[in-house]
Tab-separated table of C-alpha atoms in Angstrom:
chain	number	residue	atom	x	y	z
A	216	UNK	CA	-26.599	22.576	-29.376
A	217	UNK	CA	-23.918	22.101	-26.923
A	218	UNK	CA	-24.939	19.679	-24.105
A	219	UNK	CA	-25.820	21.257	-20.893
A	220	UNK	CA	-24.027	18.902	-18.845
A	221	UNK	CA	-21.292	21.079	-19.866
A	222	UNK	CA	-22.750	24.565	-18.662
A	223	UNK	CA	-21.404	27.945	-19.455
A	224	UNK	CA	-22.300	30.083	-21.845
A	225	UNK	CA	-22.238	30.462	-25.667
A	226	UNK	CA	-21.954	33.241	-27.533
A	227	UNK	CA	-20.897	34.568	-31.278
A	228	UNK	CA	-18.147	37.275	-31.427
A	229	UNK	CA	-19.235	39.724	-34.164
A	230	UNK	CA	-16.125	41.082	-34.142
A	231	UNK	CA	-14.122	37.542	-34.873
A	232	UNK	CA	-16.896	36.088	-36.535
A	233	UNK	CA	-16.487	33.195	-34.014
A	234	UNK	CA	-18.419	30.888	-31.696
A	235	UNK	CA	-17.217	30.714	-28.443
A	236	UNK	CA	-17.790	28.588	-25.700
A	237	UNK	CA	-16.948	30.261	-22.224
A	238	UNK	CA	-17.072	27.920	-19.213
A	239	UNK	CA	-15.593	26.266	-16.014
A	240	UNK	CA	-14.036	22.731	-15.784
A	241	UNK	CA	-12.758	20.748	-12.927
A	242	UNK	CA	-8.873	18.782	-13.900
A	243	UNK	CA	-7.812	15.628	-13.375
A	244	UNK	CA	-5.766	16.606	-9.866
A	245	UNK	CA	-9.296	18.275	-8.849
A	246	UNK	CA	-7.989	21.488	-9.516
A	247	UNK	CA	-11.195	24.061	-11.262
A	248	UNK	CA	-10.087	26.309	-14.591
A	249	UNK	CA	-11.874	28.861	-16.492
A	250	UNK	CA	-11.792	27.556	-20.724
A	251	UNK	CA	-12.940	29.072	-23.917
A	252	UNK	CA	-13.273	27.572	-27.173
A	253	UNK	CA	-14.067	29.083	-30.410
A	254	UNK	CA	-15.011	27.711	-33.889
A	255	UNK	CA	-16.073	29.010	-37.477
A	256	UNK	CA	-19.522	27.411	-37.215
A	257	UNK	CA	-22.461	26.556	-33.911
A	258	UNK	CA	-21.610	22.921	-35.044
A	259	UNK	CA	-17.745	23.066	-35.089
A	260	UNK	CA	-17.759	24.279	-31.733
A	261	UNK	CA	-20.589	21.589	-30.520
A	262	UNK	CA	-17.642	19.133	-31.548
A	263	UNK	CA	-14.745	21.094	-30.193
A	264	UNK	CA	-16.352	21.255	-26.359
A	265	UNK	CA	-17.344	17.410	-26.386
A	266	UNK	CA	-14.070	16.510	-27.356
A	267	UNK	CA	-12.267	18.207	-25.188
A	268	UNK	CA	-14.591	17.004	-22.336
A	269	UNK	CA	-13.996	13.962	-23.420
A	270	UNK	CA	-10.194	14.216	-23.085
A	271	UNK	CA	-11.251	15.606	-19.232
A	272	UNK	CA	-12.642	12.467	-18.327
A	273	UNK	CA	-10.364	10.105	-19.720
A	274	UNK	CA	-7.353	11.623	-18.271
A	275	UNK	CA	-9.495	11.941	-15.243
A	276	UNK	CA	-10.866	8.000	-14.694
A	277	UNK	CA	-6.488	7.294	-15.666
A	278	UNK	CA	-5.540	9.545	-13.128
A	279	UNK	CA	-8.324	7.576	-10.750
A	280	UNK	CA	-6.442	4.146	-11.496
A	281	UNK	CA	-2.947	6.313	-10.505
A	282	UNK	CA	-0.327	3.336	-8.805
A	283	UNK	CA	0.497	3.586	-5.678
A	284	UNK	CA	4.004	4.182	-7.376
A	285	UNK	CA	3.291	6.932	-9.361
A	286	UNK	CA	1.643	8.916	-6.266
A	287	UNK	CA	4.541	8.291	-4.277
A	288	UNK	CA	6.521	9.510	-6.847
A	289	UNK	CA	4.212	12.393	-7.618
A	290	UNK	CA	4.178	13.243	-3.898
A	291	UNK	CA	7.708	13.149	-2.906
A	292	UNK	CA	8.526	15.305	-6.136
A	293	UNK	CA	5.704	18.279	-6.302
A	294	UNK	CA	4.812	18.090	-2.215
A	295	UNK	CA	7.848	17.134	-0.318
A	296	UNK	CA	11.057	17.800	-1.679
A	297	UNK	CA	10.009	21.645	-2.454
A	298	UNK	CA	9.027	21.789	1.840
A	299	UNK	CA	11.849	19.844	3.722
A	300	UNK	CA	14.889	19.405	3.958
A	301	UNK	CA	17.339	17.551	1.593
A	302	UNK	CA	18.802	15.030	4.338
A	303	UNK	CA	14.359	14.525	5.216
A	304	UNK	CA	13.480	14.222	1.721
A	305	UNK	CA	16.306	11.494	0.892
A	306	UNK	CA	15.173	9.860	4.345
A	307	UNK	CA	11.507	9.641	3.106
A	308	UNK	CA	12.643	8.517	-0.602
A	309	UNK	CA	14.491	5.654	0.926
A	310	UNK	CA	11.631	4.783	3.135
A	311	UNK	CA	8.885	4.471	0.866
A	312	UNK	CA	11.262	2.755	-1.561
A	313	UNK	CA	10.295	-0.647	-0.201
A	314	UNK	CA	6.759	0.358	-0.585
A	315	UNK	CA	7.102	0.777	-4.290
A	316	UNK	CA	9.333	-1.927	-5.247
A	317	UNK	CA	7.080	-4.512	-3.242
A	318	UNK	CA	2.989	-3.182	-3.696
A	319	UNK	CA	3.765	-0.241	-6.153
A	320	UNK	CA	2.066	-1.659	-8.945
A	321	UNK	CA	-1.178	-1.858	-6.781
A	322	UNK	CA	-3.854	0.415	-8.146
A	323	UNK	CA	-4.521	3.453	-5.167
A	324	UNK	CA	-7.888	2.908	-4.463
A	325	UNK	CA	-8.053	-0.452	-4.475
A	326	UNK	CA	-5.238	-1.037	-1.415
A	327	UNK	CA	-6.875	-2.577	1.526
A	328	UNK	CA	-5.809	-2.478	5.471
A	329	UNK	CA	-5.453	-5.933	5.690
A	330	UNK	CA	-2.790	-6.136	2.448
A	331	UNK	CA	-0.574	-3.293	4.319
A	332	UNK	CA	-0.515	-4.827	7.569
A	333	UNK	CA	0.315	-7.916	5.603
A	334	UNK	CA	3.335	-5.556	3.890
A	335	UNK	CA	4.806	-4.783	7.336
A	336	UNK	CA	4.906	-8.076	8.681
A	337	UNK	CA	6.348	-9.689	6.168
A	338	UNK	CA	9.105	-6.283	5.886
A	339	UNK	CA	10.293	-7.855	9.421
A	340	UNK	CA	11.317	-11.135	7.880
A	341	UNK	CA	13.018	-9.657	4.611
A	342	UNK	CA	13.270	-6.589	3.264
A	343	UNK	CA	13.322	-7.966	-0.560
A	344	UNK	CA	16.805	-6.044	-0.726
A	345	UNK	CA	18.630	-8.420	1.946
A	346	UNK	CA	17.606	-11.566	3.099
A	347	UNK	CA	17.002	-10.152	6.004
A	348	UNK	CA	14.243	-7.998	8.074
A	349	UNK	CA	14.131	-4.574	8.753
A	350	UNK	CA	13.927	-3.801	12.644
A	351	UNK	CA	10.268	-2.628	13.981
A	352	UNK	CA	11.163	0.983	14.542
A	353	UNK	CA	12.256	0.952	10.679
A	354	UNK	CA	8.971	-0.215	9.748
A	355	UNK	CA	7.227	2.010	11.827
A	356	UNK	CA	8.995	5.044	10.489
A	357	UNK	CA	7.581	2.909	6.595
A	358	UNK	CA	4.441	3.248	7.982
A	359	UNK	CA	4.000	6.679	9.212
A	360	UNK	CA	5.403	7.860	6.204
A	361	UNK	CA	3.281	5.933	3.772
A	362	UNK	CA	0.346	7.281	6.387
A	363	UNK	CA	0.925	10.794	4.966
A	364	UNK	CA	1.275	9.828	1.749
A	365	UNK	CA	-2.326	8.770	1.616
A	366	UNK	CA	-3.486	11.321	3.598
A	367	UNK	CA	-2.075	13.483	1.046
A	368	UNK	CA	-4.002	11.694	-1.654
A	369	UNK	CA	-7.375	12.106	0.131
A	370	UNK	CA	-6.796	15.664	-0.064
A	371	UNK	CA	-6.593	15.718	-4.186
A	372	UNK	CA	-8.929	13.597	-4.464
A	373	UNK	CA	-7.618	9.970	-5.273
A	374	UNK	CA	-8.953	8.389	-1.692
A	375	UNK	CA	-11.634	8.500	0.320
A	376	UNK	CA	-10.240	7.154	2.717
A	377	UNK	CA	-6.377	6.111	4.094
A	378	UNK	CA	-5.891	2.130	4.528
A	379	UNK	CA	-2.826	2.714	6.886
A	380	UNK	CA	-5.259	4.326	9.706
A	381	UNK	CA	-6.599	0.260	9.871
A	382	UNK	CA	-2.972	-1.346	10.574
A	383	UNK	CA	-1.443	-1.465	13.585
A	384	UNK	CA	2.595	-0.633	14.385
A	385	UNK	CA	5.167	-3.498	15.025
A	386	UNK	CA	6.086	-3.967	18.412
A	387	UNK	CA	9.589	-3.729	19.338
A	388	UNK	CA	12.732	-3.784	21.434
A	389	UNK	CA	13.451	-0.485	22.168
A	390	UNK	CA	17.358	-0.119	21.141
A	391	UNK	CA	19.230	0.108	24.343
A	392	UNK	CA	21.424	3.865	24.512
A	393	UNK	CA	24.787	2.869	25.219
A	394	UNK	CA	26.698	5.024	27.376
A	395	UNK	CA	30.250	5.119	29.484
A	396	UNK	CA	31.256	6.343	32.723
A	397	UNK	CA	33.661	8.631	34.061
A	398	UNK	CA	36.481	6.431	34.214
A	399	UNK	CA	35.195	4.772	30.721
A	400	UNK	CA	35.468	8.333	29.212
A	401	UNK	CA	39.190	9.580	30.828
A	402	UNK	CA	40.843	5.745	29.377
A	403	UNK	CA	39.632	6.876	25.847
A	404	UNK	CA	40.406	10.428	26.013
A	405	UNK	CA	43.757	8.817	26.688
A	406	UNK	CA	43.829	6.355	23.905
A	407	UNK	CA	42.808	8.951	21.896
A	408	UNK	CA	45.349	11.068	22.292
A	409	UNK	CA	48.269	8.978	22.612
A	410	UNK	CA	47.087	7.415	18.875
A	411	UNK	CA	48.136	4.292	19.804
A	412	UNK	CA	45.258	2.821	19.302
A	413	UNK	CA	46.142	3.105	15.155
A	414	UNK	CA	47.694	-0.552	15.531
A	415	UNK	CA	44.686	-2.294	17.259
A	416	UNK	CA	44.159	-5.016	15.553
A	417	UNK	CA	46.794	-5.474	13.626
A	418	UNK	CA	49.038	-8.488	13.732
A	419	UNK	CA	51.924	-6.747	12.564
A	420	UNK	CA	51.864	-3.110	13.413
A	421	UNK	CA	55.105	-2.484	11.591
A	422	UNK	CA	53.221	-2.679	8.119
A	423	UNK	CA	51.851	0.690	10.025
A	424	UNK	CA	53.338	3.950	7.697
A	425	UNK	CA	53.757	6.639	9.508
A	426	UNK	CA	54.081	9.749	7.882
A	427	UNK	CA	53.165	13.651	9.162
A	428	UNK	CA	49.493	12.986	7.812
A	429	UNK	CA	49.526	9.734	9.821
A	430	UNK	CA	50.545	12.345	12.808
A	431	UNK	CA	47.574	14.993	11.885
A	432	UNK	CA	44.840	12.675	12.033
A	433	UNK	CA	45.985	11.571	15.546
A	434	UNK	CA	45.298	14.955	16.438
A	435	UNK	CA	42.244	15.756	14.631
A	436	UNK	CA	40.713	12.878	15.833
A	437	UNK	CA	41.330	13.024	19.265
A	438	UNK	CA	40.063	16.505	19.382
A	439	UNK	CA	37.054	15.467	17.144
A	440	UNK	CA	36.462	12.793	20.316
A	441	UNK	CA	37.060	15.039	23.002
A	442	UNK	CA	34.984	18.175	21.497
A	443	UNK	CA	32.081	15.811	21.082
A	444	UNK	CA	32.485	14.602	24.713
A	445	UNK	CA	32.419	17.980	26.132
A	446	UNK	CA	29.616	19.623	24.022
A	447	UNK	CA	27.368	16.855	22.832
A	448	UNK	CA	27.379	17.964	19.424
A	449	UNK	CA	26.094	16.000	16.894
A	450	UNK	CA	28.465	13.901	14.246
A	451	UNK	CA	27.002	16.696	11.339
A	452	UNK	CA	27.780	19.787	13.683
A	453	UNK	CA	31.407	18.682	14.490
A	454	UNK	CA	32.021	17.770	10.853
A	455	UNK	CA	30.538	21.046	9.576
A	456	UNK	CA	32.682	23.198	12.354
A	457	UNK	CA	34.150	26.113	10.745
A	458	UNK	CA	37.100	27.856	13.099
A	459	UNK	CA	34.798	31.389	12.967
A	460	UNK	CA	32.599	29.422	15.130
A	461	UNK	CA	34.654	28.884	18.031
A	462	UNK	CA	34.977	31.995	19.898
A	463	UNK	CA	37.626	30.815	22.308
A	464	UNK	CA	37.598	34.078	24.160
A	465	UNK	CA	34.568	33.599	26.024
A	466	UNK	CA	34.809	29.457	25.294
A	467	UNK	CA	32.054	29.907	23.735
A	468	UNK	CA	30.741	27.392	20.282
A	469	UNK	CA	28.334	28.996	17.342
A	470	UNK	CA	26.213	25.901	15.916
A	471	UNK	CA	25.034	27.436	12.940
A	472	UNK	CA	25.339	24.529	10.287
A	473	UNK	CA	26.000	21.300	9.807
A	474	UNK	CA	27.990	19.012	6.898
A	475	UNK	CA	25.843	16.245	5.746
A	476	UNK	CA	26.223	13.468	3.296
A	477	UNK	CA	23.887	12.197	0.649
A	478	UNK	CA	22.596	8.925	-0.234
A	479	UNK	CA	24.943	8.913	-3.336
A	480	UNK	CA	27.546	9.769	-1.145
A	481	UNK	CA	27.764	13.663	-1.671
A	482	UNK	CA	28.445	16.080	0.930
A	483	UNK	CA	27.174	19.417	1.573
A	484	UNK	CA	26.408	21.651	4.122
A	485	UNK	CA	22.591	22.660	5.696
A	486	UNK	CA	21.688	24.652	8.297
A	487	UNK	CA	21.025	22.292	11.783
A	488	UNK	CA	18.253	19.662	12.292
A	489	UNK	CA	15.943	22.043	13.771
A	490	UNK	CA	15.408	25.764	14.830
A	491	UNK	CA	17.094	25.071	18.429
A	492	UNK	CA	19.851	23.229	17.052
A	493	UNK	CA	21.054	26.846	16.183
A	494	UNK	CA	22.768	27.699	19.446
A	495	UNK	CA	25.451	28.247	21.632
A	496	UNK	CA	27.418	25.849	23.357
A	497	UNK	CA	30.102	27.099	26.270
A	498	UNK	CA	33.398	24.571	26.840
A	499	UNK	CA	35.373	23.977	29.190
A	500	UNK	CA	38.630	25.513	29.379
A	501	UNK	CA	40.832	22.287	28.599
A	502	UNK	CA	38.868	21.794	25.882
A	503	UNK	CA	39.170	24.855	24.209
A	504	UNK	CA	43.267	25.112	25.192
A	505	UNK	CA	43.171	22.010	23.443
A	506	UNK	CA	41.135	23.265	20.492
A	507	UNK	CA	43.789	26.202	20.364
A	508	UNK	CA	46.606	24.275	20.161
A	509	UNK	CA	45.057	21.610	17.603
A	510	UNK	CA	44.728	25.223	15.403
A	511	UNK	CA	48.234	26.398	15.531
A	512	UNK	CA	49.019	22.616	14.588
A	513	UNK	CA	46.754	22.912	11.480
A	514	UNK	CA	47.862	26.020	10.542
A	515	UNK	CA	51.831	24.297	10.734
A	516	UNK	CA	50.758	20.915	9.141
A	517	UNK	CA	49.270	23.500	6.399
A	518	UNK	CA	52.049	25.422	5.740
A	519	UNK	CA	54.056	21.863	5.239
A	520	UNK	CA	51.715	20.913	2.619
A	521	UNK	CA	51.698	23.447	0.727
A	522	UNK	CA	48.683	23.420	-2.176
A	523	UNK	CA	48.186	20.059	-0.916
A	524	UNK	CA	46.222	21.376	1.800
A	525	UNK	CA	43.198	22.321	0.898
A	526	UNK	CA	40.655	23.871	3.813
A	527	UNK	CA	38.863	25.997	1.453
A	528	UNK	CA	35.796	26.339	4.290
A	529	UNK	CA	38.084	26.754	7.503
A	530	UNK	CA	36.706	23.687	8.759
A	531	UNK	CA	38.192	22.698	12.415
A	532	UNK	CA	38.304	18.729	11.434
A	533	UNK	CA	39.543	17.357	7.938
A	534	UNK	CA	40.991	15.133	6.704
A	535	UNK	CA	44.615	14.566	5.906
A	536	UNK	CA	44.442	16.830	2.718
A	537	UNK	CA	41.687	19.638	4.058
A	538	UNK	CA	38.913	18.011	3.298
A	539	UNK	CA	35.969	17.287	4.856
A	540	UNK	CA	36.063	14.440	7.115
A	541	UNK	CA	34.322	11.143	5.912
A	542	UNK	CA	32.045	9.536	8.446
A	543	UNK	CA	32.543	5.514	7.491
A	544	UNK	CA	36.656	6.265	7.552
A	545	UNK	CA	36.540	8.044	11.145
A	546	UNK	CA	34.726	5.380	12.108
A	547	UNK	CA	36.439	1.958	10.030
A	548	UNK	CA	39.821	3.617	10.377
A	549	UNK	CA	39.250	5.522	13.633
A	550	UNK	CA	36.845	5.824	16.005
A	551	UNK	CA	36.322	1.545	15.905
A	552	UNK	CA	40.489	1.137	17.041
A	553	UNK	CA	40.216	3.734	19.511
A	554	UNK	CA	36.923	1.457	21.076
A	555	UNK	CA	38.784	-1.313	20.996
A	556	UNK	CA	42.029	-0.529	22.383
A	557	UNK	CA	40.120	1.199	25.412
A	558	UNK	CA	38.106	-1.684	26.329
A	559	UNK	CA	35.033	0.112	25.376
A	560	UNK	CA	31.845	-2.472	24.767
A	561	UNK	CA	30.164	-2.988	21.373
A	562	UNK	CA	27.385	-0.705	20.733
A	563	UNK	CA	28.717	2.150	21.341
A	564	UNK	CA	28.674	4.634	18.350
A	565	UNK	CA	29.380	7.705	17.407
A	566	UNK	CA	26.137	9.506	18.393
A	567	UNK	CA	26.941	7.509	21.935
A	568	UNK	CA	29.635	10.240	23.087
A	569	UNK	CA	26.194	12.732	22.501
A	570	UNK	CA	24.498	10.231	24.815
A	571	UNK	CA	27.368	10.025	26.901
A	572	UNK	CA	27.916	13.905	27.318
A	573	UNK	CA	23.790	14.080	28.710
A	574	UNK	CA	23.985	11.333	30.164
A	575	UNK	CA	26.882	12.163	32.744
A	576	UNK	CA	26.005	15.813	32.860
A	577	UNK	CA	22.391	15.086	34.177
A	578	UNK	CA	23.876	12.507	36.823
A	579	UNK	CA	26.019	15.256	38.310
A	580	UNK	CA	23.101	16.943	39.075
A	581	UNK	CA	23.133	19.611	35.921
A	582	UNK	CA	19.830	21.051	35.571
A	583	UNK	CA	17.691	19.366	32.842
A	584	UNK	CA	16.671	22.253	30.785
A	585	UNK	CA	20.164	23.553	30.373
A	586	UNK	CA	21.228	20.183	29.121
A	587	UNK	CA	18.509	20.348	26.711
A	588	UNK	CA	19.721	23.342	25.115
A	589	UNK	CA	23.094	22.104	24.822
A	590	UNK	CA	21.997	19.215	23.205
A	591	UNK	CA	19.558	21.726	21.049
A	592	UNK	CA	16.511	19.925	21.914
A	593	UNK	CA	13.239	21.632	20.664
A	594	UNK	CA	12.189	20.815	24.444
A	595	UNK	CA	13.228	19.400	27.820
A	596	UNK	CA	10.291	17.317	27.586
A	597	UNK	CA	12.782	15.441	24.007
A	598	UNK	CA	15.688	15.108	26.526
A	599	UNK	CA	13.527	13.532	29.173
A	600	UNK	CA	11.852	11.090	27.157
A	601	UNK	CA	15.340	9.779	25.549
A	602	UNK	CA	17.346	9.923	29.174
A	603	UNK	CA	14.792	8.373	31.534
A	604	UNK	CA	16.327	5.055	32.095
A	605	UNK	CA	19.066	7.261	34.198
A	606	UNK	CA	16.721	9.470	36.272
A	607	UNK	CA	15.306	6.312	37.024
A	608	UNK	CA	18.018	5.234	38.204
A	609	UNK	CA	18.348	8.600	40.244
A	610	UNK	CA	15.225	7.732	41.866
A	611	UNK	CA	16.761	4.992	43.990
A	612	UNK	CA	18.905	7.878	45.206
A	613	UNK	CA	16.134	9.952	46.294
A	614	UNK	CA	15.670	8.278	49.942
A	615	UNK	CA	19.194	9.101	50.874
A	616	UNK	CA	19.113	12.578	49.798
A	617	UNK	CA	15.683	13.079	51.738
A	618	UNK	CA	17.404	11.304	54.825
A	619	UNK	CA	20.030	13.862	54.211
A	620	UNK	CA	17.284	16.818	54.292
A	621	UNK	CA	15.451	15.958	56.973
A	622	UNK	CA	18.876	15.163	59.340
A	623	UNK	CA	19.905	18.829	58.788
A	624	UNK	CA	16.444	19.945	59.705
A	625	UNK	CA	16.490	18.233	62.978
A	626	UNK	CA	19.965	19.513	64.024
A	627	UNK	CA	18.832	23.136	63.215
A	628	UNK	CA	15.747	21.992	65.444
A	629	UNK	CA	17.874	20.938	68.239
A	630	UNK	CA	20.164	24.171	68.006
């Protein structure tokens, strides 16, 4: 007789001349599934249901001692990477990579609180990868993924509960936005343009060869600089720029993707970080006379080139051969020279002329939400939150302007 620990029903098919077992079991993952089994004889089939429940429960108490490796990997293969994202997927992979290499071989259930916390402190003083520690905010982001990761796990049943919840975050120095002024912003533009700047740091500048690519990167790059000055576009955006998108009619930008790069260094193009990063941007007039100039140029440097020159996706900024800009050579080759031969301070990055485009356009008075669709913040509430050191520093403002108000008041009075 098969055991009724089992249930379901048992039956024999005239027809087949078979016993059949017909019944429900629950899988490893938690997951329920309808079975049948048939045999020649009552007894063959008694066998034939016990072993395969025995199977179920041994694959079930191995799946119960699961790593905290092999959920991780489980996770970010059948849960994330089909739902985000391939630049958030990568970014989570890399995270929780220091989680498995250090406490992967841990068994799930048995990770406590105390041993995590224990995991992030100790992250701060070396990474295992480097000798050195990963900053708080890196950490953080370890923690709040690995957070959902268990979280996950409670919900198919390998938890009960999530050990993260019991740590606390590392405390931090919040990094410090780095930002220039007007006059900070007009010298680079300069330096920029004048490509000068290509010899900075060179002790002899005549091991320099110039050449008519030499000459086209001047240009793209300035106008790379300058575009992301005037429309705070991010380093993606600008790469991924395809001339369709600029309507220079009604100065008028189309974000609509962006070109990213891979951790094993391959690019590709996505659509933008988030739903409002699709937008449009308006420009300036100079900036777009400049961006139709920098065109026609292309479209000469092209012609000189011949096959050479390949801009198979109409991008606005290559490099010297048509293709896609690379960030760490704008920046080693580039970007770092120009920064240096303007005086600019260290710290300031790439993403700083975004900060730098905000930043100046909320301290001449532009109204907040309209710089937070520029910028393609989800909210004005984002922009706020990042830029409040400089309405703060707006506030000290605020009795002069009130002054102000209150003076005209009183001479309307007295008229």
């Amino acid at each position: 007789m098969i055991n009724p620990v089992y249930g379901g029903s048992t039956f024999k098919d005239a027809s087949k001349g078979l016993w059949t077992w017909a019944g429900n079991y629950r899988d490893s993952k938690g997951m329920n599934h309808t079975k049948r089994i048939s045999a020649k004889t009552k007894k063959g089939l008694n066998k034939k249901v016990a072993d395969f429940f025995t199977k179920q429960n041994d694959e079930r108490n191995q799946e119960q001692d699961i790593t905290l490796k092999k959920w991780l990997e489980q996770w970010l293969e059948e849960i994330v990477q089909p739902s985000v994202k391939h630049k958030t997927y990568a970014t989570y992979k890399q995270r929780l990579t220091y989680a498995s290499n250090i406490i992967g071989g841990r068994r799930l259930k048995t990770i406590t609180s105390f041993e995590l916390q224990s995991f992030f402190n100790a992250l701060k003083k070396s990474d295992s990868i480097s000798s050195k520690g990963l900053a708080a905010s890196n950490i953080n982001q370890i923690r709040s993924y690995l957070k959902i990761a268990l979280d996950a796990a409670i919900e198919h049943g390998y938890l009960i509960r999530n050990p993260v919840k019991g740590t606390k975050p590392l405390k931090g120095c919040k990094k410090e936005i780095i930002v220039i002024d007007e006059e900070q912003v007009n010298t680079l533009l300069h330096i920029a343009k004048s490509g000068t700047y290509i010899t900075y740091g060179v002790q002899n500048p005549k091991c320099i060869y110039y050449n008519q690519g030499t000459e086209y990167l001047n240009h793209c790059c300035y106008n790379f600089v300058n575009l992301a000055l005037a429309s705070g576009m991010r380093f993606g955006e600008l790469c991924g720029l395809k001339w369709e998108s600029i309507d220079f009619e009604n100065c008028m930008i189309n974000v609509k993707e962006q070109l990213l790069t891979s951790n094993d260094r391959l690019q590709y193009f996505d659509t933008p970080k988030s739903r409002t990063s699709r937008r449009h941007i308006s420009i300036d007039d100079n900036t777009i006379s400049e961006l139709k100039e920098f065109k026609e140029y292309q479209q000469e440097y092209a012609k000189i080139l011949g096959d050479k020159f390949y801009n198979e996706n109409d991008l606005v900024f290559t490099n010297g051969f048509g293709k896609p800009m690379d960030r760490s050579n704008f920046v080693s080759y580039r970007f770092r020279k120009m920064l240096g031969a303007a005086g600019i301070p260290k710290g300031f990055t790439v993403h700083s002329l975004r900060h730098t485009h905000a930043t100046l356009l909320l301290k001449n008075k532009v109204d907040l939400k309209a710089v937070s669709e520029r910028l393609g913040h989800s909210s004005p509430d984002i922009t706020l939150k990042i830029y409040y050191h400089l309405l703060g520093s707006m506030e000290k403002e605020a009795p002069t302007a009130w002054q102000k108000i209150i003076s005209v008041a009183k001479d309307e009075e007295r008229q």
